[in-house]
């Protein structure tokens, strides 16, 4: 790619050992010495002070070691073969069949249950099902109470023993700022509003469901984000899925990140626009798509696209990666596309004053055309918002499906958001921002575990959600237990050596996300 | 092509990476890959919820994953070693058996089993497709397809050598190779001879 003089936001791909090819340092990109660290995995996109980033931004994801990958496939292979065996036994009634089947009389009709599509559910998921859908019976704060359940038929059914496992360290809730509690100013304010307004609104925004609290909340959200106006919705998922169709339609192009959330994907598909996917956080891929879109236009007619909308998220919850917002904005300005930023996880949690990923990079909120976010995570409430220019929000008030058909947000929830947002604005909203589940539960820690097919086949993950409500003691306990479990299950795959923190001057001005 | 239900098997396309522009729309179907028709919200109940990717059908990407070719080679090697350890099989028999068993397993898992072992948000587009037809969404001549076409050929050559080109072994090995190579041809994409394995 021919480099542009100054301000180019794409860079040459690095060689596998991290070195840039000879003579290709351009535009002020400094070859970082840490980039050449001989980590076993490949290094993706290490950048330093490109002029777009005000501070060094270092995000590195290691690839799985080959041996582990091969063993994972072997494991899946063995489980698949056993699955076939068990299905065979169940079919010939040698083994009892627990799942739903059609009645004998209906066997000749077109099948009601796609048996093969439930293969993984029946044979893999059922074995380890007790790690998911655990019922909790307390506020999901730093610690949570879980109802104990036992299964006597290998997880096909559960019985509650009546015990409650108390004080489980909660690393699975999106309680980033610790607002999920049942005591304190937020709760009192919400209780007051509940007494005054009741729990339900019983109408949509466009009919009788527009309360003064909605206006107050929207003004506050707009002020918080630094945009002209904002509009709130009762459900975060519905914010995405119902508003993207209002913004784009047939003849438009959506460029969506690989790892975008289901709500964004659904909204994009409902809109009827053409969807093209770029590799996760990969600016070269995005730029190539933009160039091709503008040069070639729509597929058969070659007409120019009516609109090009880039869909990205602030933080991708399953990867833990932060979007390269300065580069995305530079690209969007260069190619005159629109940007839709979903800050579900990053609002409240990133940035010196908690205003999200725009604040984190020190950028201008006006550069992002549509700022979307949810109140479910950092604010401990429910619902979502969209912020942007006044014309945009006015348009959405009339054209959004949520505004027209969905009931508006409930008053106590709004009060919770108002109180928590005022809390964040009033004080520093910094947060810690950032085989297995069962062992962790044994050690009283709750995490979220995901595997194939929800992740690529060799990339199952356990996700830890840190919260401002976690005290240092809790985190120390958690780290100790994670360390133990990691050793026990041989899960420590990173080949990086741990550098003691004192060796390097570490201050709040670096973005370092991993130790090198 | 067994005529009816033409929309159940999408026509194929070639990997047009050299020609610019057509990023994901190389399957040549009349509807683009990520469908631009509207999906009723009620149908999309479980779509991609709780997943860490936006891939509609993860099966299409399995053969491209890191380390799977190595795992496949190791598995074939393991099969061969297990057969070699059986005392009353001679070397030619062992090689022919490796070839035949490998081709049989490949035929079953790549060309017989249809659909996905998990629910996908594509509303059953892949239900009538074998794994070979699902790979890379029907794009032909990708590297995984080339790898999986070449490996039975390599095994065949090795088996021919070690059986010293004996006639009986030759017939068995060739028949087995043909049975596993023919379904891989692009002309046989979606073809179901005599209606076998159609639904």
XYZ file of N, CA, C and O in Angstrom, chain A residues 63-66 69-70 73 81 84 114 116-121 237 242 250 257-260 262 265-266 269-277 285 289 292 296 299-300 302 318 450 452-458 461, chain B residues 20-25 29-30 32 34-41 44 47-56 58-59 62 65-68 70-71 74-75 109 113-122 124 127:
416
model
N -1.026 -16.628 20.508
C -1.720 -17.746 19.873
C -1.551 -18.992 20.712
O -0.591 -19.126 21.439
N -2.493 -19.909 20.539
C -2.401 -21.158 21.298
C -1.167 -21.940 20.865
O -0.901 -22.046 19.679
N -0.445 -22.523 21.808
C 0.668 -23.383 21.427
C 0.165 -24.593 20.638
O -0.922 -25.093 20.895
N 0.970 -25.064 19.705
C 0.538 -26.106 18.769
C 0.163 -27.397 19.473
O -0.838 -28.033 19.156
N -3.209 -27.188 20.929
C -4.250 -27.200 19.896
C -4.506 -28.629 19.423
O -5.655 -29.063 19.320
N -3.421 -29.353 19.163
C -3.578 -30.734 18.673
C -4.294 -31.585 19.703
O -5.207 -32.349 19.390
N -8.004 -30.933 19.690
C -8.739 -31.619 18.630
C -8.913 -33.090 18.949
O -9.980 -33.669 18.719
N -16.604 -39.348 19.061
C -16.793 -40.787 18.856
C -17.652 -41.389 19.955
O -18.565 -42.185 19.703
N -21.228 -40.546 19.314
C -21.873 -41.441 18.349
C -22.239 -42.767 19.001
O -23.318 -43.326 18.783
N -34.446 -31.823 15.173
C -33.261 -32.111 14.393
C -32.268 -32.795 15.308
O -31.507 -32.139 16.000
N -29.512 -34.389 14.905
C -28.076 -34.185 14.784
C -27.676 -32.807 15.282
O -26.575 -32.628 15.805
N -28.572 -31.838 15.149
C -28.186 -30.501 15.602
C -28.081 -30.424 17.105
O -27.499 -29.492 17.639
N -28.651 -31.398 17.794
C -28.516 -31.390 19.247
C -27.377 -32.276 19.717
O -27.245 -32.523 20.902
N -26.574 -32.733 18.773
C -25.502 -33.669 19.114
C -24.597 -33.111 20.197
O -24.355 -33.751 21.220
N -24.090 -31.898 19.980
C -23.179 -31.327 20.968
C -23.887 -31.076 22.283
O -23.332 -31.277 23.352
N -25.142 -30.609 22.193
C -25.873 -30.351 23.424
C -26.034 -31.633 24.208
O -25.763 -31.693 25.402
N -30.217 -4.823 24.429
C -30.188 -5.591 23.188
C -31.087 -4.938 22.156
O -30.729 -4.778 20.998
N -33.074 -2.613 17.287
C -34.183 -1.847 16.747
C -33.758 -0.519 16.137
O -34.532 0.106 15.423
N -31.762 -0.928 2.788
C -31.281 -1.561 1.560
C -30.484 -0.536 0.759
O -30.861 0.622 0.680
N -17.343 -5.538 12.725
C -16.193 -6.280 13.234
C -16.564 -7.744 13.396
O -17.697 -8.101 13.673
N -15.553 -8.579 13.252
C -15.763 -10.029 13.371
C -16.459 -10.436 14.658
O -17.289 -11.323 14.691
N -16.063 -9.799 15.750
C -16.538 -10.261 17.043
C -17.664 -9.402 17.588
O -17.817 -9.305 18.790
N -18.437 -8.802 16.739
C -19.516 -7.969 17.236
C -20.588 -8.796 17.925
O -20.815 -9.951 17.611
N -24.236 -10.161 19.347
C -25.423 -10.643 18.648
C -26.414 -9.533 18.360
O -27.084 -9.544 17.319
N -25.310 -7.768 15.289
C -25.490 -8.629 14.119
C -26.959 -8.707 13.747
O -27.333 -8.616 12.572
N -27.803 -8.846 14.740
C -29.238 -8.924 14.461
C -29.745 -7.626 13.872
O -30.490 -7.622 12.887
N -28.700 -7.418 10.301
C -29.447 -8.290 9.393
C -30.881 -7.827 9.211
O -31.466 -7.916 8.142
N -31.461 -7.277 10.277
C -32.835 -6.796 10.160
C -32.929 -5.585 9.256
O -33.984 -5.316 8.677
N -31.845 -4.840 9.150
C -31.931 -3.601 8.396
C -32.060 -3.847 6.907
O -32.598 -3.015 6.196
N -31.528 -4.983 6.427
C -31.578 -5.229 4.992
C -30.386 -4.682 4.240
O -30.317 -4.766 3.021
N -29.432 -4.102 4.965
C -28.240 -3.586 4.286
C -27.288 -4.737 3.980
O -27.423 -5.817 4.525
N -26.320 -4.474 3.131
C -25.292 -5.478 2.855
C -24.281 -5.442 3.994
O -23.890 -4.368 4.444
N -23.889 -6.619 4.450
C -22.985 -6.672 5.585
C -21.653 -7.239 5.138
O -21.611 -8.270 4.483
N -20.571 -6.564 5.476
C -19.253 -7.134 5.220
C -18.494 -7.102 6.524
O -18.581 -6.158 7.297
N -17.725 -8.141 6.736
C -17.092 -8.303 8.037
C -15.595 -8.102 7.900
O -14.981 -8.671 6.997
N -7.651 -4.523 7.278
C -8.821 -5.188 6.721
C -9.951 -4.186 6.523
O -10.612 -4.151 5.484
N -11.688 -2.958 2.938
C -13.123 -3.028 2.670
C -13.675 -1.667 2.274
O -14.501 -1.558 1.356
N -12.537 -0.860 -1.305
C -13.276 -1.646 -2.300
C -14.706 -1.172 -2.415
O -15.270 -1.099 -3.506
N -15.736 0.087 -6.013
C -16.611 -0.785 -6.787
C -18.086 -0.540 -6.558
O -18.916 -1.006 -7.318
N -22.860 -4.317 -5.565
C -22.354 -5.491 -6.282
C -22.623 -5.550 -7.782
O -21.708 -5.692 -8.550
N -23.843 -5.436 -8.208
C -24.050 -5.655 -9.640
C -24.210 -4.356 -10.404
O -23.784 -4.227 -11.524
N -23.035 -1.360 -9.569
C -21.897 -0.455 -9.409
C -22.294 0.947 -8.973
O -21.528 1.880 -9.083
N -15.691 -10.742 25.044
C -15.136 -12.087 25.042
C -13.643 -12.089 24.815
O -12.954 -13.029 25.162
N -16.813 -20.302 28.380
C -17.415 -20.501 27.046
C -16.558 -21.449 26.239
O -15.344 -21.422 26.347
N -16.449 -24.182 22.350
C -16.947 -24.410 20.999
C -18.391 -24.854 21.075
O -18.725 -25.623 21.953
N -19.339 -24.536 20.231
C -19.142 -23.666 19.073
C -19.310 -22.187 19.326
O -19.369 -21.427 18.369
N -19.357 -21.758 20.570
C -19.487 -20.327 20.791
C -18.167 -19.601 20.575
O -18.135 -18.408 20.382
N -17.077 -20.320 20.645
C -15.792 -19.699 20.338
C -15.153 -20.547 19.242
O -15.594 -21.668 19.020
N -14.153 -20.052 18.573
C -13.437 -20.923 17.644
C -12.930 -22.159 18.370
O -12.682 -22.112 19.566
N -12.768 -23.254 17.656
C -12.685 -24.565 18.303
C -11.535 -24.692 19.290
O -11.640 -25.421 20.272
N -10.433 -23.961 19.076
C -9.372 -24.126 20.057
C -9.295 -22.954 21.017
O -8.309 -22.763 21.695
N -12.815 -20.178 26.469
C -12.309 -19.212 27.428
C -13.043 -19.247 28.738
O -14.179 -19.656 28.825
N -10.564 -8.086 -7.591
C -10.921 -7.286 -6.422
C -12.411 -7.231 -6.166
O -13.216 -7.599 -6.994
N -12.754 -6.763 -5.067
C -14.137 -6.371 -4.809
C -14.986 -7.387 -4.090
O -15.592 -7.078 -3.093
N -15.031 -8.607 -4.579
C -16.050 -9.509 -4.028
C -15.512 -10.191 -2.796
O -14.934 -11.247 -2.867
N -15.709 -9.530 -1.681
C -15.075 -10.022 -0.466
C -15.675 -11.329 0.006
O -15.039 -12.349 0.062
N -16.933 -11.334 0.335
C -17.526 -12.577 0.815
C -18.580 -13.070 -0.144
O -19.280 -14.013 0.128
N -18.745 -12.389 -1.266
C -19.883 -12.748 -2.116
C -19.448 -13.609 -3.278
O -19.882 -13.439 -4.384
N -24.201 -17.158 -5.383
C -25.644 -17.329 -5.228
C -26.336 -16.012 -5.519
O -25.727 -14.955 -5.466
N -27.614 -16.086 -5.791
C -28.326 -14.868 -6.131
C -28.504 -13.982 -4.920
O -28.570 -12.781 -5.029
N -26.832 -12.461 -1.470
C -25.494 -12.353 -0.895
C -25.331 -13.265 0.305
O -26.296 -13.772 0.843
N -24.285 -12.956 3.536
C -25.020 -12.601 4.737
C -26.325 -12.026 4.227
O -26.339 -10.964 3.621
N -27.401 -12.723 4.423
C -28.616 -12.418 3.640
C -29.131 -11.021 3.911
O -29.185 -10.582 5.051
N -29.473 -10.343 2.864
C -29.992 -9.004 3.046
C -31.501 -9.005 3.070
O -32.132 -7.984 2.982
N -32.108 -10.180 3.167
C -33.554 -10.187 3.372
C -33.800 -9.992 4.856
O -32.946 -10.221 5.674
N -35.003 -9.565 5.189
C -35.256 -9.302 6.609
C -35.529 -10.607 7.351
O -36.092 -11.540 6.811
N -35.103 -10.634 8.546
C -35.338 -11.795 9.407
C -36.308 -11.365 10.474
O -36.086 -10.375 11.142
N -37.388 -12.045 10.629
C -38.320 -11.661 11.686
C -37.656 -11.864 13.034
O -37.011 -12.867 13.257
N -37.839 -10.910 13.899
C -37.154 -10.963 15.191
C -37.514 -12.224 15.950
O -36.717 -12.771 16.684
N -35.243 -15.126 15.065
C -33.816 -15.036 15.357
C -33.555 -15.241 16.830
O -32.590 -14.740 17.357
N -29.988 -16.409 17.937
C -28.900 -16.242 17.004
C -27.649 -15.655 17.614
O -27.683 -14.575 18.164
N -26.602 -16.354 17.543
C -25.277 -15.871 17.934
C -25.225 -15.291 19.329
O -24.345 -14.514 19.626
N -26.191 -15.635 20.182
C -26.165 -15.054 21.523
C -25.135 -15.796 22.335
O -25.046 -17.010 22.302
N -24.362 -15.061 23.083
C -23.393 -15.706 23.962
C -22.224 -16.311 23.210
O -21.542 -17.182 23.718
N -21.962 -15.874 21.994
C -20.831 -16.442 21.254
C -19.761 -15.379 21.103
O -20.013 -14.193 21.184
N -18.561 -15.836 20.860
C -17.423 -14.928 20.781
C -16.980 -14.730 19.338
O -15.834 -14.501 19.067
N -17.909 -14.859 18.388
C -17.554 -14.621 16.985
C -18.848 -14.339 16.252
O -19.922 -14.601 16.749
N -18.748 -13.823 15.042
C -19.982 -13.593 14.301
C -20.092 -14.570 13.145
O -20.744 -14.299 12.160
N -19.450 -15.690 13.273
C -19.486 -16.712 12.231
C -20.819 -17.424 12.272
O -21.220 -17.922 13.318
N -21.496 -17.484 11.151
C -22.814 -18.093 11.145
C -22.722 -19.598 11.346
O -23.480 -20.184 12.109
N -19.872 -22.288 12.388
C -18.476 -22.520 12.758
C -17.859 -23.721 12.058
O -16.638 -23.814 11.935
N -18.706 -24.629 11.569
C -18.190 -25.807 10.874
C -17.348 -25.457 9.664
O -16.456 -26.199 9.277
N -13.627 -24.941 10.786
C -12.894 -25.905 11.613
C -11.634 -26.374 10.912
O -10.553 -26.433 11.519
N -8.560 -24.207 11.209
C -8.040 -23.807 12.527
C -6.588 -24.209 12.678
O -6.088 -25.102 12.014
N -5.971 -23.542 13.612
C -4.548 -23.744 13.862
C -4.303 -25.145 14.406
O -4.886 -25.543 15.398
N -3.470 -25.887 13.751
C -3.053 -27.189 14.292
C -3.905 -28.348 13.874
O -3.614 -29.480 14.236
N -4.966 -28.104 13.080
C -5.832 -29.243 12.797
C -5.224 -30.143 11.725
O -5.411 -31.359 11.747
N -2.093 -30.760 11.447
C -1.103 -31.563 12.171
C -1.801 -32.675 12.936
O -1.351 -33.829 12.948
N -2.929 -32.328 13.573
C -3.675 -33.342 14.317
C -4.132 -34.459 13.383
O -4.074 -35.643 13.730
N -1.195 -36.642 12.484
C -0.827 -37.485 13.631
C -1.819 -38.628 13.778
O -1.445 -39.773 14.071
N -3.081 -38.335 13.544
C -4.100 -39.373 13.682
C -3.891 -40.484 12.658
O -3.979 -41.678 12.988
N -17.110 -39.095 7.408
C -17.179 -37.825 8.133
C -17.239 -36.615 7.223
O -17.789 -35.586 7.595
N -22.013 -37.586 6.583
C -22.695 -36.892 7.679
C -23.066 -35.492 7.207
O -22.239 -34.757 6.686
N -24.329 -35.133 7.387
C -24.791 -33.830 6.898
C -25.126 -32.928 8.057
O -25.480 -33.373 9.142
N -25.087 -31.637 7.817
C -25.527 -30.679 8.826
C -24.452 -30.417 9.857
O -23.283 -30.728 9.666
N -24.878 -29.827 10.954
C -23.943 -29.448 12.004
C -24.366 -30.095 13.313
O -25.554 -30.258 13.556
N -23.422 -30.426 14.179
C -23.823 -31.006 15.468
C -24.290 -29.970 16.485
O -24.445 -30.286 17.654
N -24.486 -28.743 16.028
C -24.976 -27.705 16.939
C -25.929 -26.848 16.126
O -25.905 -26.844 14.898
N -26.745 -26.099 16.844
C -27.689 -25.243 16.118
C -26.966 -24.025 15.569
O -26.129 -23.445 16.250
N -27.300 -23.647 14.361
C -26.662 -22.473 13.761
C -27.738 -21.444 13.453
O -28.890 -21.792 13.237
N -27.359 -20.183 13.419
C -28.361 -19.156 13.131
C -28.668 -18.976 11.648
O -29.260 -17.975 11.276
N -28.279 -19.926 10.817
C -28.548 -19.747 9.390
C -29.835 -20.422 8.955
O -30.054 -20.654 7.789
N -30.927 -23.428 9.045
C -30.902 -24.736 8.409
C -30.384 -24.763 6.988
O -30.621 -25.729 6.276
N -28.184 -27.778 6.606
C -28.655 -29.086 7.089
C -28.508 -30.180 6.062
O -28.348 -31.342 6.406
